[in-house]
Amino acid sequence: MTDTPLPTRKKPLPHRRRRRRAPAAPRRLARWLWATPRRRRALLAAAVLAVAIPLLVFLWPAPPDPSLRRVQEAGVLRVGLDASFPPLETTDGRGNFGGYDVDLAEAIARALGVRAEFVNISFDSLYEALPSRKIDVIISGLLYAPEMTRDVLYSVSYLNVGPVLVVRRDSNVAKTADLAGKTVAVELGSEGQVVAQRLAEKEVAGLVGQTYPTVLEALAALRRGEVAAVIADPIAVSEFVQGEAAGDELRVVGGPLSDESYVIAAHRYDRTLLKAIDRALQELRAQGFLEQLADHWFPLPR
């Protein structure tokens, strides 16, 4: 194999010199030097504004946020809820409220040094009550909604109601991987169906999903031994087990299979109030209060 000589570069003729593009900075300097005095002042003003405006936005102090002080001085945390969603929130029609969210709101209010005052509002109107200052917060089985984050502030999660795996008590299923080749019942159109499809497609070979019109029918099929498991909403599972006295026959394996977190919403400017609520939630979780509250209002068989 012979070496191929590199081609020789021809020297450009004097009258064919290549023009080089000036670097960006010198070109801008050239425009500056050739500009009229009036245009120079305009260019300078534009450059100063381009630097100053973002700097002012960054350095400008945020407006004072009296939200926590306002609540504490009033001695009341006004909580918006739709009391038609047991066991999270319900009412007897005489102004007495009860449920998981009600107990939680009262615990948060105590942590803030105030009392909770409940305002019963239809669910579709809850968000509107924040900017009108009819309420301070929403605690009403509210799921995190990314599209609302420009209008409201959300707390950390206080309860995950993602679907859980339910099996018969004599089943050898201990984890989702054990569902390979088995039939799993789900409610048609539910989050449980979404989870079952995800498991079948990506994680558990041979898993077969069987849909039912309701969670209750899916759980009844499990109780009869027609399916190996059910993936369903934990609150619905708790209600079925308690209503049918099925705690000796069914059990829940593990925790939620997806993130369906309930959160608290506050006005978008009420940062100090929401920070105090987040601290209260973290303390209540560390104390085991949130777990005890769930076990009280919707116990699950283990």
PDB file of C-alpha atoms in Angstrom:
ATOM      1  CA  MET A   1       0.000   0.000   0.000  1.00  0.00           C
ATOM      2  CA  THR A   2       1.453   3.332  -1.063  1.00  0.00           C
ATOM      3  CA  ASP A   3       1.059   6.535   0.811  1.00  0.00           C
ATOM      4  CA  THR A   4      -1.202   9.031  -0.873  1.00  0.00           C
ATOM      5  CA  PRO A   5       0.419  12.460  -0.879  1.00  0.00           C
ATOM      6  CA  LEU A   6      -1.629  15.272   0.624  1.00  0.00           C
ATOM      7  CA  PRO A   7      -2.871  17.764  -1.948  1.00  0.00           C
ATOM      8  CA  THR A   8      -0.906  20.964  -1.990  1.00  0.00           C
ATOM      9  CA  ARG A   9      -2.794  24.124  -1.069  1.00  0.00           C
ATOM     10  CA  LYS A  10      -2.699  26.756  -3.738  1.00  0.00           C
ATOM     11  CA  LYS A  11      -1.810  30.222  -2.591  1.00  0.00           C
ATOM     12  CA  PRO A  12      -4.656  32.656  -3.231  1.00  0.00           C
ATOM     13  CA  LEU A  13      -3.980  35.323  -5.789  1.00  0.00           C
ATOM     14  CA  PRO A  14      -3.484  38.821  -4.381  1.00  0.00           C
ATOM     15  CA  HIS A  15      -6.733  40.104  -5.883  1.00  0.00           C
ATOM     16  CA  ARG A  16      -8.675  37.132  -4.441  1.00  0.00           C
ATOM     17  CA  ARG A  17      -7.988  37.557  -0.754  1.00  0.00           C
ATOM     18  CA  ARG A  18     -10.647  35.990   1.404  1.00  0.00           C
ATOM     19  CA  ARG A  19     -12.700  38.296   3.545  1.00  0.00           C
ATOM     20  CA  ARG A  20     -12.981  37.281   7.183  1.00  0.00           C
ATOM     21  CA  ARG A  21     -16.134  37.961   9.149  1.00  0.00           C
ATOM     22  CA  ALA A  22     -15.356  40.195  12.059  1.00  0.00           C
ATOM     23  CA  PRO A  23     -16.017  38.666  15.499  1.00  0.00           C
ATOM     24  CA  ALA A  24     -19.328  39.690  16.998  1.00  0.00           C
ATOM     25  CA  ALA A  25     -17.858  42.077  19.576  1.00  0.00           C
ATOM     26  CA  PRO A  26     -15.752  44.116  17.102  1.00  0.00           C
ATOM     27  CA  ARG A  27     -18.756  44.354  14.749  1.00  0.00           C
ATOM     28  CA  ARG A  28     -20.871  45.753  17.567  1.00  0.00           C
ATOM     29  CA  LEU A  29     -18.019  48.171  18.386  1.00  0.00           C
ATOM     30  CA  ALA A  30     -17.901  49.235  14.749  1.00  0.00           C
ATOM     31  CA  ARG A  31     -21.623  49.987  14.763  1.00  0.00           C
ATOM     32  CA  TRP A  32     -21.118  51.988  17.970  1.00  0.00           C
ATOM     33  CA  LEU A  33     -18.216  54.024  16.552  1.00  0.00           C
ATOM     34  CA  TRP A  34     -20.058  54.858  13.351  1.00  0.00           C
ATOM     35  CA  ALA A  35     -23.379  55.662  15.104  1.00  0.00           C
ATOM     36  CA  THR A  36     -24.525  59.242  15.561  1.00  0.00           C
ATOM     37  CA  PRO A  37     -24.371  60.732  19.092  1.00  0.00           C
ATOM     38  CA  ARG A  38     -28.151  60.465  19.390  1.00  0.00           C
ATOM     39  CA  ARG A  39     -28.104  56.812  18.367  1.00  0.00           C
ATOM     40  CA  ARG A  40     -25.200  56.158  20.759  1.00  0.00           C
ATOM     41  CA  ARG A  41     -27.311  57.461  23.642  1.00  0.00           C
ATOM     42  CA  ALA A  42     -30.227  55.245  22.586  1.00  0.00           C
ATOM     43  CA  LEU A  43     -27.988  52.184  22.337  1.00  0.00           C
ATOM     44  CA  LEU A  44     -26.461  52.929  25.725  1.00  0.00           C
ATOM     45  CA  ALA A  45     -29.886  53.360  27.326  1.00  0.00           C
ATOM     46  CA  ALA A  46     -31.095  50.071  25.838  1.00  0.00           C
ATOM     47  CA  ALA A  47     -27.996  48.265  27.106  1.00  0.00           C
ATOM     48  CA  VAL A  48     -28.419  49.701  30.601  1.00  0.00           C
ATOM     49  CA  LEU A  49     -32.092  48.700  30.727  1.00  0.00           C
ATOM     50  CA  ALA A  50     -31.301  45.192  29.493  1.00  0.00           C
ATOM     51  CA  VAL A  51     -29.009  44.714  32.485  1.00  0.00           C
ATOM     52  CA  ALA A  52     -30.882  46.755  35.069  1.00  0.00           C
ATOM     53  CA  ILE A  53     -34.413  45.369  34.717  1.00  0.00           C
ATOM     54  CA  PRO A  54     -33.568  41.704  35.505  1.00  0.00           C
ATOM     55  CA  LEU A  55     -31.292  42.899  38.320  1.00  0.00           C
ATOM     56  CA  LEU A  56     -34.048  45.040  39.840  1.00  0.00           C
ATOM     57  CA  VAL A  57     -36.531  42.171  39.623  1.00  0.00           C
ATOM     58  CA  PHE A  58     -34.033  39.934  41.428  1.00  0.00           C
ATOM     59  CA  LEU A  59     -33.090  42.479  44.098  1.00  0.00           C
ATOM     60  CA  TRP A  60     -36.471  44.134  44.602  1.00  0.00           C
ATOM     61  CA  PRO A  61     -37.855  43.038  47.971  1.00  0.00           C
ATOM     62  CA  ALA A  62     -40.938  40.823  47.858  1.00  0.00           C
ATOM     63  CA  PRO A  63     -44.121  42.478  49.125  1.00  0.00           C
ATOM     64  CA  PRO A  64     -44.802  41.791  52.797  1.00  0.00           C
ATOM     65  CA  ASP A  65     -46.800  38.619  53.401  1.00  0.00           C
ATOM     66  CA  PRO A  66     -49.006  39.036  56.474  1.00  0.00           C
ATOM     67  CA  SER A  67     -51.021  35.864  55.844  1.00  0.00           C
ATOM     68  CA  LEU A  68     -49.853  33.877  58.875  1.00  0.00           C
ATOM     69  CA  ARG A  69     -50.071  36.906  61.151  1.00  0.00           C
ATOM     70  CA  ARG A  70     -53.550  37.685  59.797  1.00  0.00           C
ATOM     71  CA  VAL A  71     -54.810  34.196  60.651  1.00  0.00           C
ATOM     72  CA  GLN A  72     -53.193  34.192  64.085  1.00  0.00           C
ATOM     73  CA  GLU A  73     -54.496  37.651  64.956  1.00  0.00           C
ATOM     74  CA  ALA A  74     -58.001  36.621  63.882  1.00  0.00           C
ATOM     75  CA  GLY A  75     -57.640  33.413  65.883  1.00  0.00           C
ATOM     76  CA  VAL A  76     -59.368  31.480  63.095  1.00  0.00           C
ATOM     77  CA  LEU A  77     -58.252  29.379  60.125  1.00  0.00           C
ATOM     78  CA  ARG A  78     -61.132  29.418  57.619  1.00  0.00           C
ATOM     79  CA  VAL A  79     -61.175  26.055  55.863  1.00  0.00           C
ATOM     80  CA  GLY A  80     -63.102  25.531  52.642  1.00  0.00           C
ATOM     81  CA  LEU A  81     -64.451  22.036  51.999  1.00  0.00           C
ATOM     82  CA  ASP A  82     -67.238  20.211  50.197  1.00  0.00           C
ATOM     83  CA  ALA A  83     -68.833  18.196  52.985  1.00  0.00           C
ATOM     84  CA  SER A  84     -70.319  15.580  50.680  1.00  0.00           C
ATOM     85  CA  PHE A  85     -67.316  13.280  50.433  1.00  0.00           C
ATOM     86  CA  PRO A  86     -67.265  10.823  53.342  1.00  0.00           C
ATOM     87  CA  PRO A  87     -65.167   9.646  55.040  1.00  0.00           C
ATOM     88  CA  LEU A  88     -62.993  12.668  54.250  1.00  0.00           C
ATOM     89  CA  GLU A  89     -65.600  15.297  55.027  1.00  0.00           C
ATOM     90  CA  THR A  90     -69.284  15.232  55.872  1.00  0.00           C
ATOM     91  CA  THR A  91     -71.842  17.264  57.822  1.00  0.00           C
ATOM     92  CA  ASP A  92     -75.030  16.610  59.736  1.00  0.00           C
ATOM     93  CA  GLY A  93     -76.686  19.715  58.303  1.00  0.00           C
ATOM     94  CA  ARG A  94     -76.573  21.543  61.641  1.00  0.00           C
ATOM     95  CA  GLY A  95     -73.096  22.950  61.230  1.00  0.00           C
ATOM     96  CA  ASN A  96     -71.285  19.946  62.649  1.00  0.00           C
ATOM     97  CA  PHE A  97     -68.538  18.563  60.435  1.00  0.00           C
ATOM     98  CA  GLY A  98     -66.634  15.310  60.631  1.00  0.00           C
ATOM     99  CA  GLY A  99     -64.146  13.228  58.677  1.00  0.00           C
ATOM    100  CA  TYR A 100     -60.456  12.777  58.008  1.00  0.00           C
ATOM    101  CA  ASP A 101     -59.959  16.262  56.539  1.00  0.00           C
ATOM    102  CA  VAL A 102     -61.920  17.861  59.370  1.00  0.00           C
ATOM    103  CA  ASP A 103     -59.752  16.213  62.023  1.00  0.00           C
ATOM    104  CA  LEU A 104     -56.647  17.153  60.046  1.00  0.00           C
ATOM    105  CA  ALA A 105     -57.715  20.792  59.714  1.00  0.00           C
ATOM    106  CA  GLU A 106     -58.371  21.019  63.445  1.00  0.00           C
ATOM    107  CA  ALA A 107     -54.926  19.564  64.198  1.00  0.00           C
ATOM    108  CA  ILE A 108     -53.267  22.066  61.848  1.00  0.00           C
ATOM    109  CA  ALA A 109     -55.208  24.934  63.389  1.00  0.00           C
ATOM    110  CA  ARG A 110     -54.062  23.875  66.861  1.00  0.00           C
ATOM    111  CA  ALA A 111     -50.462  23.842  65.623  1.00  0.00           C
ATOM    112  CA  LEU A 112     -50.940  27.434  64.414  1.00  0.00           C
ATOM    113  CA  GLY A 113     -52.470  28.456  67.725  1.00  0.00           C
ATOM    114  CA  VAL A 114     -55.941  29.104  66.303  1.00  0.00           C
ATOM    115  CA  ARG A 115     -59.227  27.269  65.808  1.00  0.00           C
ATOM    116  CA  ALA A 116     -60.612  25.878  62.551  1.00  0.00           C
ATOM    117  CA  GLU A 117     -63.769  27.343  61.059  1.00  0.00           C
ATOM    118  CA  PHE A 118     -65.337  25.319  58.240  1.00  0.00           C
ATOM    119  CA  VAL A 119     -67.039  26.826  55.198  1.00  0.00           C
ATOM    120  CA  ASN A 120     -69.103  24.342  53.182  1.00  0.00           C
ATOM    121  CA  ILE A 121     -68.716  25.095  49.458  1.00  0.00           C
ATOM    122  CA  SER A 122     -69.505  23.033  46.362  1.00  0.00           C
ATOM    123  CA  PHE A 123     -66.340  21.420  45.054  1.00  0.00           C
ATOM    124  CA  ASP A 124     -66.464  23.280  41.723  1.00  0.00           C
ATOM    125  CA  SER A 125     -66.427  26.628  43.556  1.00  0.00           C
ATOM    126  CA  LEU A 126     -63.683  25.915  46.084  1.00  0.00           C
ATOM    127  CA  TYR A 127     -60.844  27.466  44.081  1.00  0.00           C
ATOM    128  CA  GLU A 128     -62.876  30.639  43.484  1.00  0.00           C
ATOM    129  CA  ALA A 129     -63.225  31.138  47.238  1.00  0.00           C
ATOM    130  CA  LEU A 130     -59.470  31.702  47.674  1.00  0.00           C
ATOM    131  CA  PRO A 131     -58.996  34.946  45.684  1.00  0.00           C
ATOM    132  CA  SER A 132     -62.262  36.310  47.090  1.00  0.00           C
ATOM    133  CA  ARG A 133     -60.812  35.730  50.600  1.00  0.00           C
ATOM    134  CA  LYS A 134     -63.902  33.836  51.665  1.00  0.00           C
ATOM    135  CA  ILE A 135     -61.568  31.146  52.997  1.00  0.00           C
ATOM    136  CA  ASP A 136     -57.897  30.851  53.911  1.00  0.00           C
ATOM    137  CA  VAL A 137     -57.238  27.311  52.669  1.00  0.00           C
ATOM    138  CA  ILE A 138     -58.884  24.373  50.933  1.00  0.00           C
ATOM    139  CA  ILE A 139     -58.737  21.019  52.725  1.00  0.00           C
ATOM    140  CA  SER A 140     -61.176  18.843  50.843  1.00  0.00           C
ATOM    141  CA  GLY A 141     -59.703  15.739  49.244  1.00  0.00           C
ATOM    142  CA  LEU A 142     -57.877  17.959  46.773  1.00  0.00           C
ATOM    143  CA  LEU A 143     -55.455  16.405  44.293  1.00  0.00           C
ATOM    144  CA  TYR A 144     -52.365  18.309  43.179  1.00  0.00           C
ATOM    145  CA  ALA A 145     -53.158  20.071  39.883  1.00  0.00           C
ATOM    146  CA  PRO A 146     -50.084  21.385  38.021  1.00  0.00           C
ATOM    147  CA  GLU A 147     -52.233  23.645  35.843  1.00  0.00           C
ATOM    148  CA  MET A 148     -53.355  25.581  38.939  1.00  0.00           C
ATOM    149  CA  THR A 149     -49.909  26.388  40.322  1.00  0.00           C
ATOM    150  CA  ARG A 150     -49.951  29.903  38.830  1.00  0.00           C
ATOM    151  CA  ASP A 151     -53.045  30.745  40.863  1.00  0.00           C
ATOM    152  CA  VAL A 152     -52.588  28.857  44.138  1.00  0.00           C
ATOM    153  CA  LEU A 153     -49.921  27.426  46.405  1.00  0.00           C
ATOM    154  CA  TYR A 154     -49.988  23.747  47.329  1.00  0.00           C
ATOM    155  CA  SER A 155     -48.795  22.138  50.528  1.00  0.00           C
ATOM    156  CA  VAL A 156     -46.763  18.987  50.803  1.00  0.00           C
ATOM    157  CA  SER A 157     -48.800  15.807  50.434  1.00  0.00           C
ATOM    158  CA  TYR A 158     -50.710  14.686  53.500  1.00  0.00           C
ATOM    159  CA  LEU A 159     -52.362  11.528  52.126  1.00  0.00           C
ATOM    160  CA  ASN A 160     -51.645   9.253  49.166  1.00  0.00           C
ATOM    161  CA  VAL A 161     -54.819   7.586  47.921  1.00  0.00           C
ATOM    162  CA  GLY A 162     -53.180   5.772  45.016  1.00  0.00           C
ATOM    163  CA  PRO A 163     -54.674   2.326  44.319  1.00  0.00           C
ATOM    164  CA  VAL A 164     -53.566  -0.609  46.443  1.00  0.00           C
ATOM    165  CA  LEU A 165     -53.223  -4.322  45.808  1.00  0.00           C
ATOM    166  CA  VAL A 166     -55.840  -6.501  47.523  1.00  0.00           C
ATOM    167  CA  VAL A 167     -55.694 -10.308  47.688  1.00  0.00           C
ATOM    168  CA  ARG A 168     -57.433 -13.089  49.565  1.00  0.00           C
ATOM    169  CA  ARG A 169     -55.980 -13.732  52.987  1.00  0.00           C
ATOM    170  CA  ASP A 170     -54.845 -17.242  51.979  1.00  0.00           C
ATOM    171  CA  SER A 171     -53.086 -15.937  48.832  1.00  0.00           C
ATOM    172  CA  ASN A 172     -49.325 -16.328  48.382  1.00  0.00           C
ATOM    173  CA  VAL A 173     -49.089 -12.988  46.542  1.00  0.00           C
ATOM    174  CA  ALA A 174     -46.663 -10.780  48.469  1.00  0.00           C
ATOM    175  CA  LYS A 175     -45.742  -8.243  45.777  1.00  0.00           C
ATOM    176  CA  THR A 176     -46.809  -7.158  42.305  1.00  0.00           C
ATOM    177  CA  ALA A 177     -44.242  -9.457  40.657  1.00  0.00           C
ATOM    178  CA  ASP A 178     -46.207 -12.410  42.045  1.00  0.00           C
ATOM    179  CA  LEU A 179     -49.126 -11.470  39.764  1.00  0.00           C
ATOM    180  CA  ALA A 180     -47.394 -12.951  36.705  1.00  0.00           C
ATOM    181  CA  GLY A 181     -49.869 -15.117  34.802  1.00  0.00           C
ATOM    182  CA  LYS A 182     -52.745 -14.147  37.113  1.00  0.00           C
ATOM    183  CA  THR A 183     -56.018 -12.267  36.570  1.00  0.00           C
ATOM    184  CA  VAL A 184     -56.436  -8.944  38.343  1.00  0.00           C
ATOM    185  CA  ALA A 185     -59.792  -7.193  38.725  1.00  0.00           C
ATOM    186  CA  VAL A 186     -60.121  -3.411  38.361  1.00  0.00           C
ATOM    187  CA  GLU A 187     -62.899  -0.873  38.091  1.00  0.00           C
ATOM    188  CA  LEU A 188     -63.447   0.250  34.503  1.00  0.00           C
ATOM    189  CA  GLY A 189     -61.909   3.685  33.888  1.00  0.00           C
ATOM    190  CA  SER A 190     -60.248   3.902  37.292  1.00  0.00           C
ATOM    191  CA  GLU A 191     -56.668   4.668  38.274  1.00  0.00           C
ATOM    192  CA  GLY A 192     -56.475   1.008  39.237  1.00  0.00           C
ATOM    193  CA  GLN A 193     -57.013   0.072  35.598  1.00  0.00           C
ATOM    194  CA  VAL A 194     -54.217   2.443  34.550  1.00  0.00           C
ATOM    195  CA  VAL A 195     -51.858   0.843  37.066  1.00  0.00           C
ATOM    196  CA  ALA A 196     -52.814  -2.686  35.980  1.00  0.00           C
ATOM    197  CA  GLN A 197     -52.146  -1.812  32.332  1.00  0.00           C
ATOM    198  CA  ARG A 198     -48.764  -0.347  33.240  1.00  0.00           C
ATOM    199  CA  LEU A 199     -47.825  -3.463  35.191  1.00  0.00           C
ATOM    200  CA  ALA A 200     -48.929  -5.760  32.364  1.00  0.00           C
ATOM    201  CA  GLU A 201     -47.037  -3.810  29.713  1.00  0.00           C
ATOM    202  CA  LYS A 202     -43.798  -3.066  31.543  1.00  0.00           C
ATOM    203  CA  GLU A 203     -43.311  -5.065  34.721  1.00  0.00           C
ATOM    204  CA  VAL A 204     -45.380  -8.231  35.134  1.00  0.00           C
ATOM    205  CA  ALA A 205     -45.440 -10.712  32.270  1.00  0.00           C
ATOM    206  CA  GLY A 206     -48.720 -12.493  31.703  1.00  0.00           C
ATOM    207  CA  LEU A 207     -50.821 -10.304  33.982  1.00  0.00           C
ATOM    208  CA  VAL A 208     -54.426 -10.266  32.747  1.00  0.00           C
ATOM    209  CA  GLY A 209     -56.736  -7.391  33.635  1.00  0.00           C
ATOM    210  CA  GLN A 210     -60.457  -7.985  34.141  1.00  0.00           C
ATOM    211  CA  THR A 211     -62.681  -4.888  34.323  1.00  0.00           C
ATOM    212  CA  TYR A 212     -65.837  -4.514  36.405  1.00  0.00           C
ATOM    213  CA  PRO A 213     -68.383  -1.666  36.460  1.00  0.00           C
ATOM    214  CA  THR A 214     -67.624  -0.841  40.111  1.00  0.00           C
ATOM    215  CA  VAL A 215     -64.977  -1.432  42.754  1.00  0.00           C
ATOM    216  CA  LEU A 216     -67.510  -3.307  44.854  1.00  0.00           C
ATOM    217  CA  GLU A 217     -68.126  -5.823  42.069  1.00  0.00           C
ATOM    218  CA  ALA A 218     -64.389  -6.300  41.562  1.00  0.00           C
ATOM    219  CA  LEU A 219     -63.875  -6.949  45.279  1.00  0.00           C
ATOM    220  CA  ALA A 220     -66.857  -9.298  45.389  1.00  0.00           C
ATOM    221  CA  ALA A 221     -65.286 -11.297  42.540  1.00  0.00           C
ATOM    222  CA  LEU A 222     -62.063 -11.531  44.544  1.00  0.00           C
ATOM    223  CA  ARG A 223     -63.983 -12.678  47.569  1.00  0.00           C
ATOM    224  CA  ARG A 224     -65.568 -15.456  45.507  1.00  0.00           C
ATOM    225  CA  GLY A 225     -62.142 -16.516  44.239  1.00  0.00           C
ATOM    226  CA  GLU A 226     -62.851 -15.596  40.603  1.00  0.00           C
ATOM    227  CA  VAL A 227     -59.735 -13.404  40.332  1.00  0.00           C
ATOM    228  CA  ALA A 228     -56.346 -13.458  42.027  1.00  0.00           C
ATOM    229  CA  ALA A 229     -56.277  -9.821  43.121  1.00  0.00           C
ATOM    230  CA  VAL A 230     -57.871  -6.402  42.878  1.00  0.00           C
ATOM    231  CA  ILE A 231     -56.157  -3.052  42.328  1.00  0.00           C
ATOM    232  CA  ALA A 232     -58.418  -0.371  43.745  1.00  0.00           C
ATOM    233  CA  ASP A 233     -58.817   2.886  45.642  1.00  0.00           C
ATOM    234  CA  PRO A 234     -57.885   2.289  49.304  1.00  0.00           C
ATOM    235  CA  ILE A 235     -60.867   4.191  50.710  1.00  0.00           C
ATOM    236  CA  ALA A 236     -63.285   2.122  48.611  1.00  0.00           C
ATOM    237  CA  VAL A 237     -61.494  -1.033  49.745  1.00  0.00           C
ATOM    238  CA  SER A 238     -61.864   0.016  53.383  1.00  0.00           C
ATOM    239  CA  GLU A 239     -65.569   0.733  52.973  1.00  0.00           C
ATOM    240  CA  PHE A 240     -66.164  -2.654  51.319  1.00  0.00           C
ATOM    241  CA  VAL A 241     -64.245  -4.572  53.961  1.00  0.00           C
ATOM    242  CA  GLN A 242     -66.094  -2.834  56.797  1.00  0.00           C
ATOM    243  CA  GLY A 243     -69.504  -3.037  55.159  1.00  0.00           C
ATOM    244  CA  GLU A 244     -69.168  -6.690  54.191  1.00  0.00           C
ATOM    245  CA  ALA A 245     -67.206  -7.760  57.269  1.00  0.00           C
ATOM    246  CA  ALA A 246     -64.576  -9.133  54.906  1.00  0.00           C
ATOM    247  CA  GLY A 247     -61.531  -8.330  57.014  1.00  0.00           C
ATOM    248  CA  ASP A 248     -60.961 -12.014  57.732  1.00  0.00           C
ATOM    249  CA  GLU A 249     -61.015 -12.876  54.028  1.00  0.00           C
ATOM    250  CA  LEU A 250     -59.079 -10.070  52.319  1.00  0.00           C
ATOM    251  CA  ARG A 251     -55.841  -8.207  52.961  1.00  0.00           C
ATOM    252  CA  VAL A 252     -53.884  -5.350  51.410  1.00  0.00           C
ATOM    253  CA  VAL A 253     -50.347  -5.981  50.156  1.00  0.00           C
ATOM    254  CA  GLY A 254     -47.855  -3.120  50.387  1.00  0.00           C
ATOM    255  CA  GLY A 255     -48.638   0.541  49.851  1.00  0.00           C
ATOM    256  CA  PRO A 256     -50.083   2.706  47.067  1.00  0.00           C
ATOM    257  CA  LEU A 257     -49.085   1.679  43.537  1.00  0.00           C
ATOM    258  CA  SER A 258     -49.200   5.227  42.170  1.00  0.00           C
ATOM    259  CA  ASP A 259     -49.052   8.757  43.495  1.00  0.00           C
ATOM    260  CA  GLU A 260     -52.515  10.233  44.024  1.00  0.00           C
ATOM    261  CA  SER A 261     -51.640  12.762  46.690  1.00  0.00           C
ATOM    262  CA  TYR A 262     -54.077  14.954  48.557  1.00  0.00           C
ATOM    263  CA  VAL A 263     -52.777  18.444  49.277  1.00  0.00           C
ATOM    264  CA  ILE A 264     -53.896  21.712  50.842  1.00  0.00           C
ATOM    265  CA  ALA A 265     -54.351  24.794  48.654  1.00  0.00           C
ATOM    266  CA  ALA A 266     -53.820  28.416  49.704  1.00  0.00           C
ATOM    267  CA  HIS A 267     -53.885  31.811  48.004  1.00  0.00           C
ATOM    268  CA  ARG A 268     -50.827  32.276  45.810  1.00  0.00           C
ATOM    269  CA  TYR A 269     -49.565  35.190  47.936  1.00  0.00           C
ATOM    270  CA  ASP A 270     -50.004  33.444  51.309  1.00  0.00           C
ATOM    271  CA  ARG A 271     -46.534  31.939  51.513  1.00  0.00           C
ATOM    272  CA  THR A 272     -45.943  32.379  55.237  1.00  0.00           C
ATOM    273  CA  LEU A 273     -49.259  30.698  56.016  1.00  0.00           C
ATOM    274  CA  LEU A 274     -48.505  27.771  53.724  1.00  0.00           C
ATOM    275  CA  LYS A 275     -44.995  27.351  55.125  1.00  0.00           C
ATOM    276  CA  ALA A 276     -46.466  27.126  58.619  1.00  0.00           C
ATOM    277  CA  ILE A 277     -48.982  24.546  57.384  1.00  0.00           C
ATOM    278  CA  ASP A 278     -46.197  22.509  55.767  1.00  0.00           C
ATOM    279  CA  ARG A 279     -44.280  22.528  59.051  1.00  0.00           C
ATOM    280  CA  ALA A 280     -47.396  21.401  60.890  1.00  0.00           C
ATOM    281  CA  LEU A 281     -47.956  18.551  58.413  1.00  0.00           C
ATOM    282  CA  GLN A 282     -44.362  17.391  58.738  1.00  0.00           C
ATOM    283  CA  GLU A 283     -44.632  17.395  62.526  1.00  0.00           C
ATOM    284  CA  LEU A 284     -47.957  15.525  62.439  1.00  0.00           C
ATOM    285  CA  ARG A 285     -46.432  12.915  60.147  1.00  0.00           C
ATOM    286  CA  ALA A 286     -43.384  12.509  62.385  1.00  0.00           C
ATOM    287  CA  GLN A 287     -45.661  12.047  65.393  1.00  0.00           C
ATOM    288  CA  GLY A 288     -47.584   9.290  63.594  1.00  0.00           C
ATOM    289  CA  PHE A 289     -50.772  11.358  63.689  1.00  0.00           C
ATOM    290  CA  LEU A 290     -51.475  11.128  59.943  1.00  0.00           C
ATOM    291  CA  GLU A 291     -51.128   7.350  59.975  1.00  0.00           C
ATOM    292  CA  GLN A 292     -53.391   7.081  63.018  1.00  0.00           C
ATOM    293  CA  LEU A 293     -55.947   9.326  61.349  1.00  0.00           C
ATOM    294  CA  ALA A 294     -56.042   7.132  58.234  1.00  0.00           C
ATOM    295  CA  ASP A 295     -56.356   3.982  60.339  1.00  0.00           C
ATOM    296  CA  HIS A 296     -59.281   5.564  62.168  1.00  0.00           C
ATOM    297  CA  TRP A 297     -61.266   6.772  59.167  1.00  0.00           C
ATOM    298  CA  PHE A 298     -60.465   4.077  56.573  1.00  0.00           C
ATOM    299  CA  PRO A 299     -58.675   1.089  58.125  1.00  0.00           C
ATOM    300  CA  LEU A 300     -57.220  -1.475  55.741  1.00  0.00           C
ATOM    301  CA  PRO A 301     -56.857  -5.191  56.534  1.00  0.00           C
ATOM    302  CA  ARG A 302     -53.228  -6.310  56.610  1.00  0.00           C
TER     303      ARG A 302
END
